[in-house]
């Protein structure tokens, strides 16, 4: 085939169509992939925007709370001393015991709510009696070692009007009674001393000294359970800030109490919190000294990391006073972050705070969050770095994955649709091409079929017309030849017309009760007569008393004739064909057998389709239209029967018409 013809051929068009469809499917796939990529980028951008937006809102809100607190501090600083105490107390009350407010003055430190500060960075010294007041007693005690005398002197002094002298005397009295081996009397004296409460002795509260001395005494007296009880209450009072102590004193007496009492884990953790707060207050005190020297900023905030805990300091100072908030994570959580909860819920985010050294102040800091918005303290003017992350990144991810999967599925489906569509169109085209080919074969076959009888008609009629027939006998022969050719043409035309009617669904059958044996023999013998002239022999075998069938005589005869004709046509070597009719399983079987070309197994079904011819027939050059078997099958099906083929290539074929026998 030349190139230009090939380009116009249906096969080229088919290839072109398939190529276009393939390109279309590939483009669709590529577009889908691009869309997925874009969707992913868009989604992550959207998430980032949401986080950024939430981070800005949170930062603004926290800053607002900060400036509110600062305003309150400004008002506190401006108020008078009694007012300051009352207001600070009230403010600390609002903090619900989760934070500490401290007020520094040059010679004083106050903490609110009271009893929450373990120890103080500065404890003012109160005026105490001169040491001379106790000189006489101490000479007896230490130089003469006359404890009885010393007891006398100090007992005298213990009735003094001055509580400071009374306290000093009672302490010394107790000590001397102990030395004088009168522990019970000493215990009694310490009890009295304890009544004097915060009265200072050498800068320490009388009560603290008395209770510690009682513990020591009880221990010496081996009154174990009592000493444990006393130590426990001493520990608790120290812990609850009953006295204003400096750090050294607090530590010393806490250790004293711990000699007889061990705090449980919960209390210890609580104490660690309190130690963190107290240490932060100490640092703040140092800061204040700097502020007073003009070195520090009068207003500020800082997030500290003390004993493994975050502490927030927020302060404002004047030359003569400083007000500060000292808060742990609990306060931050309750007072500042909780009000943000609705906002965070709406945005589906959660918040974590970290200090300048990267310690986690609040919330969980994930090492590698899938996506987060960071706001540094430099940006926000807050003491922390804000980390805003999606609350449920897993759910978000799976949502995204699902959407992507859906999109992918849609694309796969459309691509599959395009491919399946193209495949079926291509198949339809191939089939049409095949039909076109078969039809053109059919036309040439039909022309050929017509040509042979027409040629005989022309030849014989010419001879007869010209009077060139030598004898009457020969003339008679020619007439028979003319009749055969006519009949063949008639059958051919009838076949084509019948086929046309069948295709249009307009073929009508006229059923009648047929004597099968008579009918079968009639058709086969008529065919045998014609076949004899073509040099063939037909052997008939027929069962006696065959049941009748309901059939259209003419149609059934044509079907049988077709099979017989094929047997002869496709049996060029073996000149005998066999026809038999039997009754088996209540069915009539009419069989036509030959020892001819045979049909390959894979073509057994195909040959019943219109225009289809077996390769063996084509190879042998046998002519035919490919319509005969189609019609046979149509006719037999209309009779409620079926056609069977049993054939082997090069061996021969048997075609069987099976018909239901008529009920009498
Ligand atoms: P036609 O004989 O006009 O070609 P048919 O529909 O009668 O059309 O038969 C279809 C094809 O089946 C034939 O072309 C032939 O290849 C094959 N065939 C039918 N009968 C026989 C047979 N007895 N032996 C071998 N091949 C046969």
XYZ file of C-alpha atoms and ligand atoms in Angstrom:
691
model
C 0.000 0.000 0.000
C 1.439 3.407 -0.945
C 2.028 5.924 1.812
C -0.643 8.401 0.659
C -3.239 5.634 0.486
C -2.249 4.409 3.890
C -2.836 7.905 5.289
C -6.373 7.818 3.914
C -7.037 4.251 5.009
C -9.414 3.462 7.896
C -6.539 1.846 9.813
C -4.633 5.107 9.788
C -7.711 6.944 11.038
C -8.102 4.364 13.788
C -4.469 4.761 14.849
C -4.886 8.540 14.786
C -8.008 8.296 16.920
C -6.261 6.071 19.469
C -3.246 8.393 19.580
C -5.495 11.405 20.199
C -7.325 9.570 22.947
C -4.041 8.535 24.532
C -2.811 12.130 24.456
C -6.150 13.199 25.945
C -5.868 10.674 28.786
C -2.256 11.678 29.431
C -3.209 15.371 29.469
C -6.026 14.598 31.864
C -3.612 12.734 34.134
C -1.089 15.551 34.018
C -3.763 18.142 34.756
C -4.982 16.048 37.683
C -1.503 15.804 39.089
C -0.981 19.563 38.735
C -4.310 20.198 40.418
C -3.323 17.964 43.325
C -0.041 19.813 43.713
C -1.798 23.160 43.666
C -4.381 21.949 46.141
C -1.620 20.857 48.500
C 0.179 24.218 48.226
C -3.069 26.150 48.668
C -4.067 24.100 51.676
C -0.764 24.593 53.453
C -0.876 28.314 52.662
C -4.402 28.511 54.066
C -3.346 26.688 57.244
C -0.371 29.004 57.668
C -2.576 32.056 57.215
C -5.027 30.772 59.787
C -2.213 30.151 62.278
C -0.680 33.575 61.596
C -4.014 35.236 62.040
C -4.650 33.390 65.314
C -1.129 34.207 66.545
C -1.678 37.918 65.909
C -5.020 37.898 67.711
C -3.543 36.020 70.679
C -0.540 38.347 70.892
C -2.810 41.398 70.784
C -5.030 39.989 73.503
C -2.094 39.091 75.780
C -0.606 42.535 75.254
C -3.920 44.058 76.213
C -3.927 42.083 79.486
C -0.360 43.215 80.106
C -1.148 46.861 79.652
C -4.233 46.476 81.905
C -2.013 45.114 84.675
C 0.461 47.916 84.135
C -2.321 50.501 84.435
C -3.327 48.951 87.728
C 0.274 49.127 88.897
C 0.481 52.788 87.931
C -2.570 53.490 90.063
C -1.098 51.467 92.937
C 2.156 53.394 92.810
C 0.309 56.665 92.953
C -1.780 55.744 96.009
C -0.990 56.460 99.642
C 0.522 53.755 101.896
C -2.666 52.452 103.585
C -4.507 52.657 100.295
C -1.678 50.777 98.624
C -1.911 47.931 101.122
C -5.675 47.656 100.738
C -5.646 47.869 96.976
C -2.773 45.451 96.598
C -4.565 43.016 98.878
C -7.702 43.332 96.779
C -5.772 42.844 93.569
C -3.987 39.806 94.992
C -7.403 38.468 96.009
C -8.524 38.702 92.390
C -5.500 36.629 91.409
C -7.139 33.910 93.512
C -3.989 32.901 95.341
C -2.192 31.840 92.193
C 0.172 34.785 92.044
C 1.979 37.031 94.456
C 1.964 40.814 94.539
C 4.946 42.368 96.239
C 5.536 45.935 97.321
C 9.094 47.040 97.996
C 9.989 50.114 100.017
C 13.586 51.050 100.873
C 13.262 49.488 104.320
C 10.408 47.089 103.910
C 8.993 44.299 101.804
C 5.319 43.312 101.746
C 3.844 40.348 99.962
C 0.146 39.721 99.168
C -1.684 37.501 99.843
C 0.032 37.209 103.234
C 1.796 33.989 104.173
C 2.638 33.070 100.592
C 6.225 34.273 100.548
C 8.549 31.717 102.187
C 11.340 34.149 102.906
C 12.042 37.789 102.251
C 14.915 39.422 100.425
C 15.079 42.025 103.174
C 13.904 41.881 106.794
C 13.905 45.181 108.700
C 15.633 45.052 112.082
C 13.573 46.163 114.994
C 14.973 47.872 118.038
C 16.096 45.345 120.645
C 17.131 45.825 124.277
C 20.824 46.450 124.871
C 22.864 43.346 125.668
C 23.700 44.965 128.999
C 20.224 44.127 130.338
C 21.165 40.439 130.466
C 24.830 40.916 131.496
C 24.489 39.898 135.146
C 22.704 36.624 134.357
C 25.113 35.746 131.580
C 28.114 36.260 133.887
C 26.595 33.682 136.287
C 25.779 31.368 133.389
C 28.961 31.426 131.370
C 31.727 32.511 133.774
C 30.624 31.127 137.134
C 28.585 28.328 135.583
C 26.101 28.893 138.416
C 22.915 28.017 136.576
C 20.664 28.305 139.659
C 21.773 31.872 140.097
C 21.342 32.614 136.436
C 17.823 31.116 136.585
C 16.998 33.442 139.414
C 18.270 36.540 137.601
C 16.489 35.730 134.326
C 13.259 34.780 136.075
C 13.307 38.198 137.689
C 13.834 39.863 134.327
C 11.086 37.806 132.709
C 8.538 39.893 134.586
C 9.720 43.063 132.833
C 7.159 45.381 131.239
C 9.247 45.590 128.064
C 8.258 42.613 125.869
C 11.690 42.610 124.229
C 13.409 42.235 127.622
C 10.812 39.701 128.670
C 11.435 37.648 125.525
C 15.233 37.783 125.890
C 14.962 36.819 129.553
C 12.587 33.889 128.923
C 14.881 32.485 126.233
C 17.866 32.636 128.574
C 15.805 31.300 131.473
C 14.784 28.259 129.462
C 18.393 27.651 128.470
C 19.629 27.795 132.062
C 16.823 25.575 133.348
C 17.892 23.022 130.762
C 21.477 23.278 131.898
C 20.275 22.954 135.473
C 18.655 19.650 134.524
C 15.107 20.959 134.844
C 13.784 20.175 131.380
C 10.103 20.224 132.381
C 10.417 23.715 133.829
C 12.342 24.733 130.693
C 9.509 23.431 128.470
C 7.052 25.520 130.463
C 9.211 28.623 130.032
C 9.433 28.052 126.251
C 5.671 27.816 126.193
C 5.493 31.254 127.741
C 8.089 32.535 125.297
C 6.077 31.201 122.363
C 3.163 33.389 123.539
C 5.245 36.445 122.672
C 4.825 35.731 118.920
C 6.870 37.929 116.594
C 8.718 39.808 119.322
C 12.274 39.814 117.988
C 15.189 38.224 119.744
C 18.410 38.796 117.840
C 16.325 39.521 114.719
C 14.280 36.312 114.968
C 10.715 35.900 116.221
C 10.457 34.727 119.851
C 7.840 32.125 118.963
C 10.044 30.464 116.344
C 12.977 30.267 118.764
C 10.760 28.913 121.550
C 9.147 26.221 119.399
C 12.476 25.070 117.982
C 13.921 24.907 121.537
C 10.889 22.844 122.653
C 11.522 20.358 119.835
C 15.153 19.966 120.928
C 14.113 19.474 124.543
C 11.366 16.964 123.755
C 13.867 15.095 121.630
C 16.286 14.956 124.560
C 13.464 13.687 126.748
C 12.794 11.000 124.117
C 9.148 12.107 123.820
C 9.199 11.044 120.196
C 5.562 11.368 119.194
C 5.322 14.815 120.782
C 8.457 16.017 119.048
C 7.134 14.766 115.717
C 3.863 16.641 116.212
C 5.623 19.848 117.216
C 8.067 19.591 114.308
C 5.189 19.068 111.865
C 3.360 22.197 112.983
C 6.633 24.134 112.989
C 7.325 22.987 109.429
C 3.802 23.908 108.357
C 4.021 27.359 109.945
C 7.383 28.021 108.325
C 5.956 26.885 105.070
C 2.885 29.061 105.408
C 5.006 32.160 105.982
C 3.909 32.717 109.581
C 7.030 34.784 110.200
C 8.882 37.257 108.073
C 12.269 35.546 107.740
C 15.388 36.076 105.685
C 16.454 33.181 103.519
C 19.207 31.956 105.904
C 16.847 31.810 108.886
C 14.131 30.111 106.866
C 16.530 27.476 105.574
C 18.026 26.831 109.033
C 14.685 26.338 110.803
C 13.255 24.355 107.950
C 16.169 21.959 108.312
C 15.654 21.894 112.059
C 12.009 20.905 111.627
C 13.008 18.350 108.989
C 15.120 16.537 111.572
C 11.897 15.149 113.086
C 9.405 15.541 110.290
C 9.502 14.501 106.655
C 7.180 16.371 104.318
C 5.285 14.298 101.736
C 5.943 14.616 98.008
C 2.988 16.917 97.400
C 4.083 19.306 100.115
C 7.654 19.213 98.815
C 6.527 20.063 95.289
C 4.453 22.871 96.715
C 7.491 24.098 98.613
C 9.549 24.055 95.422
C 6.958 26.321 93.814
C 7.195 28.632 96.806
C 11.025 28.572 96.688
C 10.883 29.530 93.003
C 8.630 32.466 93.864
C 10.818 33.564 96.778
C 13.979 33.362 94.637
C 12.268 35.428 91.956
C 11.397 38.036 94.597
C 15.077 38.102 95.632
C 16.119 38.735 92.021
C 13.510 41.443 91.795
C 14.907 43.040 94.955
C 18.344 43.167 93.330
C 16.737 44.665 90.236
C 15.126 47.285 92.430
C 18.469 48.194 93.964
C 19.707 48.761 90.418
C 16.640 50.823 89.587
C 17.277 52.957 92.646
C 20.847 53.476 91.528
C 19.378 54.611 88.224
C 20.703 51.559 86.330
C 17.560 49.515 85.660
C 14.324 50.234 83.850
C 11.535 51.450 86.146
C 9.051 49.339 84.293
C 9.522 45.891 82.871
C 8.750 42.237 82.686
C 10.793 39.074 82.512
C 10.179 35.364 82.266
C 12.621 33.505 84.545
C 13.464 29.822 84.857
C 13.985 28.918 88.537
C 14.189 25.441 90.115
C 12.889 23.961 86.895
C 9.831 26.244 86.799
C 8.887 29.303 84.849
C 8.164 32.461 86.826
C 6.877 35.689 85.372
C 7.968 39.018 86.867
C 6.094 42.168 85.976
C 7.047 45.349 87.792
C 6.739 49.095 87.978
C 8.848 51.260 90.225
C 9.170 54.761 91.576
C 12.138 56.047 93.521
C 10.557 55.025 96.832
C 8.510 51.981 95.972
C 8.108 49.132 93.559
C 4.997 47.081 92.824
C 5.394 43.740 91.140
C 3.486 40.646 90.121
C 5.247 37.321 90.597
C 3.345 34.564 88.836
C 3.798 30.910 87.978
C 2.322 28.981 85.015
C -0.933 28.316 86.886
C -1.688 32.028 87.033
C -0.824 32.510 83.365
C -3.074 29.648 82.446
C -6.028 30.839 84.517
C -5.869 34.596 84.200
C -4.440 35.166 80.763
C -4.719 32.140 78.564
C -8.162 30.850 79.632
C -9.946 33.981 78.357
C -8.333 33.232 74.984
C -9.848 29.755 74.902
C -12.974 30.635 72.839
C -10.772 32.398 70.289
C -8.434 29.394 70.096
C -11.403 27.012 69.818
C -12.813 29.041 66.963
C -9.518 29.005 65.135
C -8.791 25.370 66.022
C -5.365 26.216 67.409
C -3.486 25.713 70.644
C -0.896 27.945 72.247
C 2.470 27.273 73.821
C 4.809 29.816 75.368
C 8.583 29.603 75.683
C 11.034 31.929 77.384
C 14.159 33.514 75.923
C 16.220 30.378 76.676
C 13.724 28.119 74.955
C 12.190 26.689 78.142
C 8.563 25.693 77.862
C 6.546 28.114 80.005
C 3.097 26.921 79.044
C 1.729 24.188 76.822
C 3.602 21.515 74.923
C 6.406 22.609 72.645
C 6.599 20.145 69.804
C 10.098 19.692 68.404
C 8.888 19.426 64.835
C 5.351 20.710 64.485
C 3.936 20.168 60.984
C 3.130 23.857 60.790
C 3.224 26.670 63.350
C 3.119 30.436 63.666
C 5.896 31.905 65.830
C 5.816 35.351 67.394
C 9.082 36.304 69.091
C 9.135 38.489 72.179
C 10.885 41.186 70.171
C 7.888 41.312 67.823
C 5.181 41.236 70.469
C 6.812 43.055 73.418
C 5.701 40.090 75.544
C 8.174 38.190 77.736
C 7.679 34.967 75.771
C 7.847 33.550 72.315
C 4.372 32.487 71.176
C 3.974 29.133 69.384
C 0.595 28.722 67.721
C -0.057 25.268 66.246
C -3.060 23.468 64.823
C -4.931 21.708 67.578
C -5.497 18.514 65.643
C -2.939 18.313 62.832
C -3.640 14.584 62.424
C -7.325 15.181 61.647
C -6.409 18.069 59.361
C -3.905 15.917 57.518
C -6.328 13.042 57.106
C -8.986 15.487 55.875
C -6.571 16.823 53.290
C -5.563 13.290 52.350
C -9.204 12.294 51.899
C -9.924 15.267 49.702
C -6.853 14.553 47.613
C -7.823 10.916 47.367
C -11.276 11.902 46.159
C -9.780 14.213 43.558
C -7.379 11.506 42.462
C -10.231 9.039 42.225
C -12.247 11.459 40.103
C -9.303 11.851 37.751
C -8.600 8.157 37.578
C -12.278 7.586 36.856
C -12.390 10.165 34.077
C -9.153 8.830 32.603
C -10.564 5.305 32.802
C -13.754 6.592 31.207
C -11.826 8.161 28.348
C -9.759 5.005 27.868
C -12.767 2.686 28.085
C -14.715 4.972 25.746
C -11.881 5.038 23.238
C -11.485 1.291 23.496
C -15.141 0.619 22.754
C -15.196 3.187 19.939
C -12.034 1.611 18.499
C -13.647 -1.804 18.755
C -16.788 -0.565 17.059
C -14.703 0.982 14.284
C -12.715 -2.242 13.813
C -15.934 -4.188 13.644
C -17.377 -1.788 11.082
C -14.165 -2.105 9.060
C -14.527 -5.861 9.214
C -18.151 -5.639 8.060
C -17.120 -3.348 5.225
C -14.499 -5.898 4.203
C -16.934 -8.792 4.484
C -19.551 -6.911 2.513
C -17.134 -6.206 -0.304
C -16.176 -9.913 -0.278
C -19.872 -10.693 -0.308
C -20.540 -8.526 -3.317
C -17.785 -10.204 -5.312
C -18.974 -13.641 -4.125
C -22.592 -12.929 -5.099
C -21.518 -11.623 -8.501
C -19.554 -14.781 -9.017
C -22.479 -16.976 -7.922
C -24.689 -15.209 -10.434
C -22.171 -15.373 -13.213
C -21.990 -19.200 -13.479
C -25.718 -19.951 -14.078
C -26.073 -16.793 -16.193
C -23.183 -17.919 -18.379
C -24.800 -21.374 -18.850
C -28.157 -19.714 -19.641
C -26.545 -17.486 -22.242
C -24.506 -20.247 -23.837
C -27.307 -22.843 -24.012
C -29.945 -20.374 -25.229
C -27.533 -19.134 -27.930
C -26.916 -22.661 -29.142
C -30.638 -23.395 -29.187
C -31.537 -20.111 -30.865
C -28.929 -20.547 -33.574
C -30.220 -24.081 -34.291
C -26.774 -25.463 -33.876
C -27.947 -28.443 -31.811
C -27.250 -31.609 -33.760
C -29.820 -33.968 -32.193
C -33.161 -33.929 -30.435
C -31.596 -35.808 -27.521
C -28.963 -33.133 -27.074
C -31.605 -30.438 -27.365
C -33.516 -32.096 -24.544
C -30.350 -32.087 -22.444
C -29.900 -28.373 -23.078
C -33.427 -27.674 -21.968
C -32.758 -29.487 -18.665
C -29.525 -27.474 -18.320
C -31.490 -24.277 -18.883
C -34.001 -25.296 -16.220
C -31.169 -26.061 -13.689
C -29.510 -22.742 -14.291
C -32.885 -21.048 -13.846
C -33.546 -22.932 -10.628
C -30.094 -22.072 -9.297
C -30.644 -18.412 -10.054
C -34.077 -18.606 -8.457
C -32.638 -20.187 -5.302
C -29.928 -17.584 -5.175
C -32.381 -14.723 -5.498
C -34.721 -16.378 -2.979
C -31.836 -16.764 -0.519
C -30.921 -13.088 -0.810
C -34.549 -11.980 -0.479
C -35.068 -14.319 2.465
C -31.956 -12.981 4.130
C -33.167 -9.415 3.617
C -36.529 -10.304 5.209
C -34.770 -11.997 8.131
C -32.549 -9.008 8.742
C -35.607 -6.745 8.729
C -37.371 -9.183 11.074
C -40.151 -9.585 8.521
C -39.711 -13.288 7.707
C -43.039 -15.070 8.285
C -43.210 -18.828 8.921
C -46.210 -20.970 8.123
C -46.061 -23.974 10.404
C -47.743 -27.256 9.626
C -47.471 -30.818 10.859
C -44.823 -32.548 8.730
C -44.272 -36.254 8.234
C -40.588 -36.042 9.009
C -39.541 -39.197 7.176
C -41.340 -38.317 3.931
C -40.183 -34.731 4.065
C -36.560 -35.629 4.735
C -36.374 -38.241 2.037
C -38.070 -35.889 -0.468
C -35.588 -33.056 0.066
C -32.478 -35.269 0.137
C -33.479 -37.241 -2.954
C -34.166 -34.076 -4.904
C -30.731 -32.779 -3.878
C -29.114 -36.141 -4.660
C -30.395 -35.940 -8.193
C -28.783 -32.569 -8.724
C -25.607 -33.681 -6.957
C -25.323 -36.713 -9.171
C -24.898 -34.427 -12.144
C -22.027 -32.729 -10.266
C -20.480 -36.178 -9.756
C -21.558 -36.674 -6.112
C -23.336 -39.446 -4.328
C -25.645 -38.907 -1.376
C -26.205 -41.801 1.035
C -29.455 -41.643 2.942
C -29.971 -43.397 6.290
C -33.299 -42.922 7.969
C -34.967 -44.387 11.043
C -38.409 -45.920 10.518
C -41.521 -44.239 11.962
C -39.984 -40.918 12.764
C -42.234 -38.631 14.792
C -43.735 -35.608 13.058
C -42.502 -32.038 13.446
C -44.263 -28.700 13.380
C -42.438 -26.852 10.616
C -42.534 -24.455 7.711
C -41.967 -26.892 4.912
C -40.278 -24.528 2.528
C -38.001 -22.909 5.126
C -36.905 -26.210 6.652
C -36.276 -27.616 3.184
C -34.069 -24.610 2.411
C -32.101 -25.103 5.630
C -31.524 -28.791 4.894
C -30.660 -28.038 1.258
C -28.102 -25.468 2.440
C -26.320 -28.004 4.629
C -26.302 -30.583 1.811
C -25.080 -27.967 -0.651
C -22.247 -26.934 1.718
C -21.255 -30.599 2.227
C -20.844 -31.032 -1.514
C -19.280 -27.587 -2.034
C -16.629 -28.036 0.647
C -15.808 -31.639 -0.169
C -13.795 -31.370 -3.395
C -11.957 -34.694 -2.996
C -14.409 -37.096 -1.387
C -17.440 -37.431 -3.658
C -19.850 -38.943 -1.135
C -21.929 -37.158 1.474
C -24.184 -38.783 4.074
C -27.612 -37.647 5.205
C -29.422 -39.220 8.141
C -32.508 -38.591 10.229
C -33.038 -40.167 13.628
C -35.065 -39.591 16.729
C -33.055 -39.219 19.954
C -34.221 -38.078 23.371
C -37.523 -36.986 21.897
C -35.813 -34.770 19.339
C -35.464 -35.182 15.584
C -31.817 -35.019 14.488
C -31.158 -34.406 10.769
C -27.474 -34.904 10.077
C -25.342 -34.062 7.019
C -21.795 -35.441 7.007
C -18.902 -35.013 4.590
C -15.219 -35.939 4.431
C -14.226 -32.562 3.076
C -12.169 -29.553 4.120
C -13.373 -29.366 7.716
C -13.378 -26.230 9.856
C -10.830 -25.146 12.482
C -12.193 -25.387 16.039
C -11.909 -21.656 16.731
C -14.142 -20.897 13.741
C -17.026 -23.200 14.752
C -18.973 -20.321 16.295
C -17.905 -17.622 13.827
C -19.200 -19.323 10.684
C -22.798 -18.775 11.833
C -22.312 -14.988 11.631
C -23.324 -13.223 8.433
C -20.691 -12.901 5.671
C -18.184 -14.938 7.699
C -16.368 -17.707 5.817
C -13.876 -20.188 7.232
C -10.204 -19.963 6.305
C -10.255 -23.497 4.881
C -12.947 -22.520 2.350
C -11.115 -19.366 1.343
C -7.842 -21.308 0.988
C -9.473 -23.914 -1.230
C -10.951 -21.154 -3.401
C -14.533 -22.364 -2.816
C -17.000 -19.571 -3.557
C -19.828 -18.595 -1.223
C -21.685 -15.661 0.268
C -21.313 -16.447 3.965
C -25.090 -16.203 4.420
C -26.175 -19.873 4.257
C -25.456 -20.925 7.852
C -26.802 -17.622 9.203
C -30.098 -18.450 7.575
C -30.024 -22.086 8.676
C -29.570 -20.990 12.266
C -32.333 -18.394 11.979
C -34.789 -20.904 10.542
C -33.980 -23.646 13.030
C -34.209 -21.216 15.955
C -37.639 -20.153 14.705
C -38.619 -23.829 14.954
C -37.447 -24.019 18.559
C -34.423 -26.134 17.637
C -30.678 -25.698 17.298
C -27.836 -26.313 14.861
C -24.718 -28.199 15.967
C -21.398 -28.439 14.194
C -18.795 -31.130 14.691
C -15.857 -30.633 12.406
C -12.127 -31.186 12.194
C -9.811 -29.469 9.775
C -8.807 -31.791 6.915
C -11.077 -34.599 8.185
C -14.648 -33.501 7.527
C -17.743 -32.013 9.083
C -21.096 -33.033 10.453
C -23.861 -30.446 10.752
C -26.942 -31.448 12.765
C -30.346 -29.819 12.880
C -32.101 -30.690 16.140
C -35.862 -30.129 16.209
C -38.442 -30.875 18.893
C -40.829 -33.580 17.758
C -44.454 -32.504 17.509
C -46.848 -33.744 20.200
C -49.428 -35.972 18.591
P -21.072 -19.977 2.116
O -21.080 -21.439 2.019
O -21.940 -19.315 1.126
O -19.715 -19.395 2.173
P -22.277 -20.501 4.670
O -22.863 -19.590 5.662
O -23.136 -21.566 4.175
O -21.713 -19.578 3.511
O -21.037 -21.145 5.286
C -20.138 -20.360 5.999
C -18.759 -20.941 5.941
O -18.707 -22.141 6.681
C -18.343 -21.381 4.584
O -17.801 -20.293 3.875
C -17.327 -22.440 4.866
O -16.069 -21.860 5.077
C -17.814 -23.041 6.127
N -18.555 -24.297 5.909
C -19.896 -24.477 5.915
N -20.191 -25.789 5.720
C -18.986 -26.418 5.580
C -18.618 -27.799 5.353
N -19.546 -28.759 5.203
N -17.321 -28.115 5.277
C -16.374 -27.142 5.433
N -16.679 -25.826 5.642
C -17.969 -25.491 5.682
